[in-house]
PDB file of C-alpha atoms in Angstrom:
ATOM      1  CA  MET A 118     -17.675 -28.041  17.756  1.00 49.00           C
ATOM      2  CA  ILE A 119     -13.980 -28.167  16.901  1.00 56.00           C
ATOM      3  CA  GLU A 120     -13.003 -26.212  13.807  1.00 71.00           C
ATOM      4  CA  THR A 121     -10.578 -27.828  11.412  1.00 86.00           C
ATOM      5  CA  GLN A 122      -7.014 -26.570  11.324  1.00 94.00           C
ATOM      6  CA  LEU A 123      -6.030 -24.378   8.391  1.00 94.00           C
ATOM      7  CA  THR A 124      -3.035 -25.145   6.217  1.00 94.00           C
ATOM      8  CA  PHE A 125      -0.825 -22.678   4.395  1.00 96.00           C
ATOM      9  CA  ASP A 126      -2.530 -23.728   1.135  1.00 96.00           C
ATOM     10  CA  ASP A 127      -5.887 -22.865   2.740  1.00 96.00           C
ATOM     11  CA  ILE A 128      -4.585 -19.367   3.531  1.00 97.00           C
ATOM     12  CA  ILE A 129      -3.448 -18.902  -0.080  1.00 96.00           C
ATOM     13  CA  GLN A 130      -6.878 -19.997  -1.334  1.00 96.00           C
ATOM     14  CA  MET A 131      -8.638 -17.699   1.133  1.00 95.00           C
ATOM     15  CA  THR A 132      -6.447 -14.802  -0.027  1.00 96.00           C
ATOM     16  CA  MET A 133      -7.397 -15.587  -3.613  1.00 95.00           C
ATOM     17  CA  GLN A 134     -11.080 -15.588  -2.651  1.00 95.00           C
ATOM     18  CA  VAL A 135     -11.083 -12.348  -0.667  1.00 93.00           C
ATOM     19  CA  GLY A 136      -8.359 -10.409  -2.474  1.00 89.00           C
ATOM     20  CA  GLU A 137      -8.286 -11.968  -5.924  1.00 79.00           C
ATOM     21  CA  ASP A 138      -5.181 -12.957  -7.825  1.00 83.00           C
ATOM     22  CA  TRP A 139      -3.472  -9.564  -7.435  1.00 90.00           C
ATOM     23  CA  ALA A 140      -3.239 -10.164  -3.679  1.00 94.00           C
ATOM     24  CA  VAL A 141      -1.590 -13.539  -4.211  1.00 96.00           C
ATOM     25  CA  ALA A 142       0.885 -12.043  -6.716  1.00 96.00           C
ATOM     26  CA  HIS A 143       1.648  -9.236  -4.237  1.00 97.00           C
ATOM     27  CA  ALA A 144       2.323 -11.795  -1.480  1.00 97.00           C
ATOM     28  CA  LYS A 145       4.643 -13.808  -3.739  1.00 97.00           C
ATOM     29  CA  ARG A 146       6.644 -10.676  -4.589  1.00 98.00           C
ATOM     30  CA  LEU A 147       6.865  -9.740  -0.909  1.00 98.00           C
ATOM     31  CA  ILE A 148       8.186 -13.182   0.017  1.00 98.00           C
ATOM     32  CA  GLU A 149      10.908 -12.771  -2.610  1.00 98.00           C
ATOM     33  CA  LEU A 150      11.759  -9.268  -1.382  1.00 98.00           C
ATOM     34  CA  VAL A 151      11.992 -10.531   2.201  1.00 98.00           C
ATOM     35  CA  LYS A 152      14.466 -13.190   1.040  1.00 98.00           C
ATOM     36  CA  GLN A 153      16.513 -10.507  -0.729  1.00 98.00           C
ATOM     37  CA  ILE A 154      16.697  -8.074   2.208  1.00 98.00           C
ATOM     38  CA  SER A 155      16.986 -10.510   5.112  1.00 97.00           C
ATOM     39  CA  ALA A 156      20.673 -11.418   4.942  1.00 92.00           C
ATOM     40  CA  ASP A 157      21.876 -12.008   8.520  1.00 91.00           C
ATOM     41  CA  ILE A 158      18.387 -11.283   9.906  1.00 97.00           C
ATOM     42  CA  PRO A 159      16.815 -14.422  11.368  1.00 98.00           C
ATOM     43  CA  TYR A 160      13.068 -14.822  10.965  1.00 98.00           C
ATOM     44  CA  ASP A 161      10.374 -17.474  11.087  1.00 98.00           C
ATOM     45  CA  SER A 162       9.660 -18.175   7.412  1.00 97.00           C
ATOM     46  CA  HIS A 163       6.309 -19.839   8.156  1.00 98.00           C
ATOM     47  CA  VAL A 164       5.033 -16.833  10.117  1.00 98.00           C
ATOM     48  CA  MET A 165       6.377 -14.518   7.411  1.00 98.00           C
ATOM     49  CA  GLU A 166       4.617 -16.392   4.634  1.00 98.00           C
ATOM     50  CA  LEU A 167       1.336 -16.399   6.550  1.00 98.00           C
ATOM     51  CA  ALA A 168       1.656 -12.657   7.233  1.00 98.00           C
ATOM     52  CA  THR A 169       2.397 -11.818   3.604  1.00 98.00           C
ATOM     53  CA  TYR A 170      -0.778 -13.524   2.465  1.00 98.00           C
ATOM     54  CA  MET A 171      -3.045 -12.032   5.155  1.00 98.00           C
ATOM     55  CA  HIS A 172      -1.614  -8.542   5.813  1.00 98.00           C
ATOM     56  CA  ASP A 173      -4.002  -6.727   3.443  1.00 97.00           C
ATOM     57  CA  TRP A 174      -7.205  -8.649   4.160  1.00 97.00           C
ATOM     58  CA  GLY A 175      -8.628  -5.647   6.011  1.00 96.00           C
ATOM     59  CA  ALA A 176      -8.562  -3.675   2.752  1.00 94.00           C
ATOM     60  CA  PHE A 177     -10.662  -6.219   0.836  1.00 95.00           C
ATOM     61  CA  PRO A 178     -14.416  -5.705   0.367  1.00 94.00           C
ATOM     62  CA  LYS A 179     -15.332  -8.743   2.493  1.00 94.00           C
ATOM     63  CA  TYR A 180     -13.504  -7.369   5.553  1.00 96.00           C
ATOM     64  CA  ILE A 181     -13.092  -3.628   5.092  1.00 95.00           C
ATOM     65  CA  GLN A 182     -14.575  -1.548   7.882  1.00 95.00           C
ATOM     66  CA  LYS A 183     -15.217   2.172   7.686  1.00 95.00           C
ATOM     67  CA  ASP A 184     -12.832   4.263   9.809  1.00 95.00           C
ATOM     68  CA  VAL A 185     -10.645   1.256  10.656  1.00 95.00           C
ATOM     69  CA  GLU A 186      -7.155   1.334   9.105  1.00 95.00           C
ATOM     70  CA  HIS A 187      -6.658  -1.700   6.872  1.00 96.00           C
ATOM     71  CA  ALA A 188      -3.650  -3.114   8.781  1.00 97.00           C
ATOM     72  CA  VAL A 189      -5.537  -2.935  12.084  1.00 97.00           C
ATOM     73  CA  ARG A 190      -8.580  -4.497  10.438  1.00 97.00           C
ATOM     74  CA  SER A 191      -6.408  -7.270   8.952  1.00 97.00           C
ATOM     75  CA  ARG A 192      -5.108  -8.044  12.426  1.00 98.00           C
ATOM     76  CA  GLN A 193      -8.647  -8.120  13.829  1.00 98.00           C
ATOM     77  CA  VAL A 194      -9.838 -10.568  11.170  1.00 97.00           C
ATOM     78  CA  VAL A 195      -6.819 -12.844  11.547  1.00 98.00           C
ATOM     79  CA  GLU A 196      -6.981 -12.735  15.337  1.00 97.00           C
ATOM     80  CA  SER A 197     -10.671 -13.627  15.543  1.00 96.00           C
ATOM     81  CA  ASP A 198     -11.278 -15.827  12.494  1.00 95.00           C
ATOM     82  CA  ILE A 199      -7.956 -17.403  11.522  1.00 96.00           C
ATOM     83  CA  LEU A 200      -5.567 -17.600  14.455  1.00 96.00           C
ATOM     84  CA  PRO A 201      -7.619 -20.140  16.448  1.00 95.00           C
ATOM     85  CA  ARG A 202      -7.356 -22.481  13.451  1.00 96.00           C
ATOM     86  CA  LEU A 203      -3.602 -22.200  12.872  1.00 96.00           C
ATOM     87  CA  PRO A 204      -1.218 -24.658  14.531  1.00 94.00           C
ATOM     88  CA  LEU A 205       1.185 -22.010  15.881  1.00 96.00           C
ATOM     89  CA  THR A 206       2.916 -21.462  19.193  1.00 97.00           C
ATOM     90  CA  ALA A 207       1.902 -18.516  21.374  1.00 97.00           C
ATOM     91  CA  ASP A 208       5.077 -16.654  20.305  1.00 98.00           C
ATOM     92  CA  GLN A 209       4.369 -17.309  16.642  1.00 98.00           C
ATOM     93  CA  LYS A 210       0.808 -16.032  17.027  1.00 98.00           C
ATOM     94  CA  GLU A 211       2.021 -12.840  18.705  1.00 98.00           C
ATOM     95  CA  THR A 212       4.628 -12.287  15.981  1.00 98.00           C
ATOM     96  CA  LEU A 213       2.082 -12.939  13.224  1.00 98.00           C
ATOM     97  CA  LEU A 214      -0.348 -10.382  14.619  1.00 98.00           C
ATOM     98  CA  GLU A 215       2.376  -7.751  15.106  1.00 98.00           C
ATOM     99  CA  THR A 216       3.715  -8.342  11.591  1.00 98.00           C
ATOM    100  CA  ILE A 217       0.284  -7.866  10.057  1.00 98.00           C
ATOM    101  CA  GLU A 218      -0.658  -4.817  12.125  1.00 98.00           C
ATOM    102  CA  LEU A 219       2.623  -2.916  11.664  1.00 98.00           C
ATOM    103  CA  HIS A 220       3.252  -3.617   7.978  1.00 97.00           C
ATOM    104  CA  ASP A 221       1.986  -0.273   6.638  1.00 95.00           C
ATOM    105  CA  TYR A 222       4.599   2.394   5.856  1.00 94.00           C
ATOM    106  CA  ARG A 223       2.397   5.064   7.427  1.00 92.00           C
ATOM    107  CA  ASP A 224       2.626   3.326  10.809  1.00 94.00           C
ATOM    108  CA  MET A 225       5.568   4.902  12.600  1.00 93.00           C
ATOM    109  CA  ARG A 226       5.475   2.612  15.623  1.00 96.00           C
ATOM    110  CA  PRO A 227       8.693   0.635  16.064  1.00 96.00           C
ATOM    111  CA  THR A 228       8.549  -3.077  15.367  1.00 97.00           C
ATOM    112  CA  LYS A 229       9.561  -5.658  17.964  1.00 97.00           C
ATOM    113  CA  SER A 230      10.070  -8.669  15.716  1.00 98.00           C
ATOM    114  CA  ASN A 231      12.317  -9.160  12.724  1.00 98.00           C
ATOM    115  CA  GLU A 232       9.290 -10.442  10.831  1.00 98.00           C
ATOM    116  CA  ALA A 233       7.410  -7.160  11.283  1.00 98.00           C
ATOM    117  CA  LEU A 234      10.439  -5.115  10.229  1.00 98.00           C
ATOM    118  CA  LEU A 235      11.073  -7.282   7.174  1.00 98.00           C
ATOM    119  CA  LEU A 236       7.457  -7.195   5.981  1.00 98.00           C
ATOM    120  CA  ARG A 237       7.189  -3.433   6.460  1.00 98.00           C
ATOM    121  CA  GLU A 238      10.365  -2.757   4.485  1.00 98.00           C
ATOM    122  CA  ALA A 239       9.479  -5.281   1.764  1.00 98.00           C
ATOM    123  CA  ASP A 240       6.016  -3.709   1.470  1.00 98.00           C
ATOM    124  CA  MET A 241       7.592  -0.255   1.178  1.00 97.00           C
ATOM    125  CA  LEU A 242       9.866  -1.540  -1.604  1.00 98.00           C
ATOM    126  CA  GLU A 243       6.759  -2.814  -3.426  1.00 97.00           C
ATOM    127  CA  PHE A 244       5.590   0.794  -3.759  1.00 96.00           C
ATOM    128  CA  LEU A 245       8.821   1.877  -5.477  1.00 97.00           C
ATOM    129  CA  GLY A 246      10.193   1.274  -8.960  1.00 96.00           C
ATOM    130  CA  MET A 247       8.283   0.024 -11.952  1.00 96.00           C
ATOM    131  CA  MET A 248       6.195  -2.369  -9.853  1.00 95.00           C
ATOM    132  CA  GLY A 249       5.136   0.397  -7.484  1.00 95.00           C
ATOM    133  CA  MET A 250       4.120   2.662 -10.340  1.00 96.00           C
ATOM    134  CA  ALA A 251       2.317  -0.154 -12.153  1.00 95.00           C
ATOM    135  CA  ARG A 252       0.351  -0.934  -9.001  1.00 92.00           C
ATOM    136  CA  ASP A 253      -0.684   2.700  -8.582  1.00 92.00           C
ATOM    137  CA  PHE A 254      -1.777   3.071 -12.196  1.00 93.00           C
ATOM    138  CA  ALA A 255      -3.678  -0.238 -12.044  1.00 91.00           C
ATOM    139  CA  ARG A 256      -5.434   0.961  -8.888  1.00 88.00           C
ATOM    140  CA  GLY A 257      -6.769   3.979 -10.739  1.00 86.00           C
ATOM    141  CA  PRO A 258      -8.608   6.244 -11.089  1.00 87.00           C
ATOM    142  CA  LYS A 259      -8.598   6.534 -14.863  1.00 89.00           C
ATOM    143  CA  ASN A 260      -6.789   9.825 -14.446  1.00 91.00           C
ATOM    144  CA  VAL A 261      -3.051   9.866 -15.147  1.00 93.00           C
ATOM    145  CA  GLU A 262      -2.431  13.059 -13.182  1.00 94.00           C
ATOM    146  CA  ALA A 263      -4.153  11.740 -10.040  1.00 94.00           C
ATOM    147  CA  CYS A 264      -2.121   8.523 -10.202  1.00 94.00           C
ATOM    148  CA  TYR A 265       1.088  10.479 -10.853  1.00 95.00           C
ATOM    149  CA  LYS A 266       0.472  12.682  -7.802  1.00 95.00           C
ATOM    150  CA  ARG A 267      -0.242   9.652  -5.601  1.00 95.00           C
ATOM    151  CA  ILE A 268       2.989   8.014  -6.797  1.00 96.00           C
ATOM    152  CA  LEU A 269       4.986  11.155  -5.959  1.00 97.00           C
ATOM    153  CA  SER A 270       3.362  11.462  -2.539  1.00 96.00           C
ATOM    154  CA  ARG A 271       3.961   7.831  -1.605  1.00 95.00           C
ATOM    155  CA  ARG A 272       7.540   7.963  -2.914  1.00 96.00           C
ATOM    156  CA  ASN A 273       8.238  11.041  -0.805  1.00 96.00           C
ATOM    157  CA  ASP A 274       6.744   9.396   2.285  1.00 95.00           C
ATOM    158  CA  ILE A 275       8.767   6.196   1.844  1.00 96.00           C
ATOM    159  CA  GLN A 276      12.215   7.285   0.700  1.00 92.00           C
ATOM    160  CA  GLY A 277      14.697   7.596   3.517  1.00 92.00           C
ATOM    161  CA  ARG A 278      12.682   5.261   5.790  1.00 95.00           C
ATOM    162  CA  PHE A 279      14.610   2.057   5.144  1.00 97.00           C
ATOM    163  CA  THR A 280      16.720   0.680   7.991  1.00 96.00           C
ATOM    164  CA  ILE A 281      17.847  -2.647   6.523  1.00 98.00           C
ATOM    165  CA  PRO A 282      21.029  -2.175   4.432  1.00 97.00           C
ATOM    166  CA  ARG A 283      19.943  -4.427   1.545  1.00 98.00           C
ATOM    167  CA  ALA A 284      16.504  -2.743   1.476  1.00 98.00           C
ATOM    168  CA  ARG A 285      18.262   0.633   1.161  1.00 98.00           C
ATOM    169  CA  GLU A 286      20.247  -0.686  -1.825  1.00 98.00           C
ATOM    170  CA  ILE A 287      17.149  -1.993  -3.582  1.00 98.00           C
ATOM    171  CA  ALA A 288      15.259   1.221  -2.785  1.00 98.00           C
ATOM    172  CA  LYS A 289      18.037   3.307  -4.335  1.00 98.00           C
ATOM    173  CA  VAL A 290      17.801   1.368  -7.605  1.00 98.00           C
ATOM    174  CA  ARG A 291      14.010   1.519  -7.627  1.00 97.00           C
ATOM    175  CA  LEU A 292      13.980   5.253  -6.871  1.00 97.00           C
ATOM    176  CA  GLU A 293      16.394   5.888  -9.746  1.00 97.00           C
ATOM    177  CA  ARG A 294      14.156   3.899 -12.086  1.00 97.00           C
ATOM    178  CA  MET A 295      11.134   5.870 -10.895  1.00 96.00           C
ATOM    179  CA  GLU A 296      12.879   9.189 -11.466  1.00 96.00           C
ATOM    180  CA  ILE A 297      13.724   8.251 -15.057  1.00 97.00           C
ATOM    181  CA  SER A 298      10.302   6.770 -15.807  1.00 96.00           C
ATOM    182  CA  LEU A 299       8.368   9.637 -14.255  1.00 96.00           C
ATOM    183  CA  GLY A 300      10.528  12.069 -16.216  1.00 96.00           C
ATOM    184  CA  TRP A 301       9.531  10.293 -19.423  1.00 96.00           C
ATOM    185  CA  LEU A 302       5.886  10.403 -18.342  1.00 95.00           C
ATOM    186  CA  VAL A 303       6.023  14.159 -17.797  1.00 95.00           C
ATOM    187  CA  GLU A 304       7.848  14.676 -21.090  1.00 95.00           C
ATOM    188  CA  GLU A 305       5.383  12.575 -23.073  1.00 95.00           C
ATOM    189  CA  SER A 306       2.357  14.241 -21.467  1.00 93.00           C
ATOM    190  CA  PHE A 307       3.168  17.639 -23.046  1.00 92.00           C
ATOM    191  CA  GLY A 308       1.824  19.245 -19.883  1.00 88.00           C
ATOM    192  CA  ALA A 309      -1.571  17.588 -20.280  1.00 89.00           C
ATOM    193  CA  MET A 310      -1.779  14.593 -17.988  1.00 88.00           C
TER     194      MET A 310
END
C-alpha cells in the first residue's frame, strides 16, 4: 500500500492536532525570527518551515516518551512517520532531521547545516523578551515564583550563546526588556511572589 504524500498544509494541520494552536503560533513566530536573523545565511526555506512546525512534536502528549528528550523524540516521530511521505531529496531529509534534533538550546552539539543553526538561535530568541516570559507564565504552574525562577534560569543558560550577529542584536534588546520587566515584577510583588 502506497501512502499519500503530505503537503506543507497537512503538516500545519497535524501540528494543530497534536500541539494545538500555541504550537502553530510558535512556529509562525520562529519563521519570522529566522527571516530576521538569516541575512547572508543561505537556507532551504521549505525545510526550515517543515522543521519549525515539527520540532516540538516529541513534547506533545500524543508523542511524548518518558526519558526521551523531546527534540530526539521529535526526530524519531518525523523520521518514522512523516519523512517517508514528504517529497524531499535525501539531502533535504538529512537536513530536516538534524534541524529538528538539534534545535534545543540545551543541546551543545555543533550544527552542520545553516537550517539547524538558524532554528536553534530563533528558538533561543523565543525564550527571551516579553514573548519568552509570557510563554513561561502561560506554561505554569500557577505559582509566580516558580515561573520567575524558571525564566531566570533559562535566561542565564541562553544569554551569551548566540553566534549569528543579528540574533545577538535581537537578544540584546530582548534581554534588556526582560531585565526591566522582571524588575517591575519583583517590585510589585513586595517580596511575596
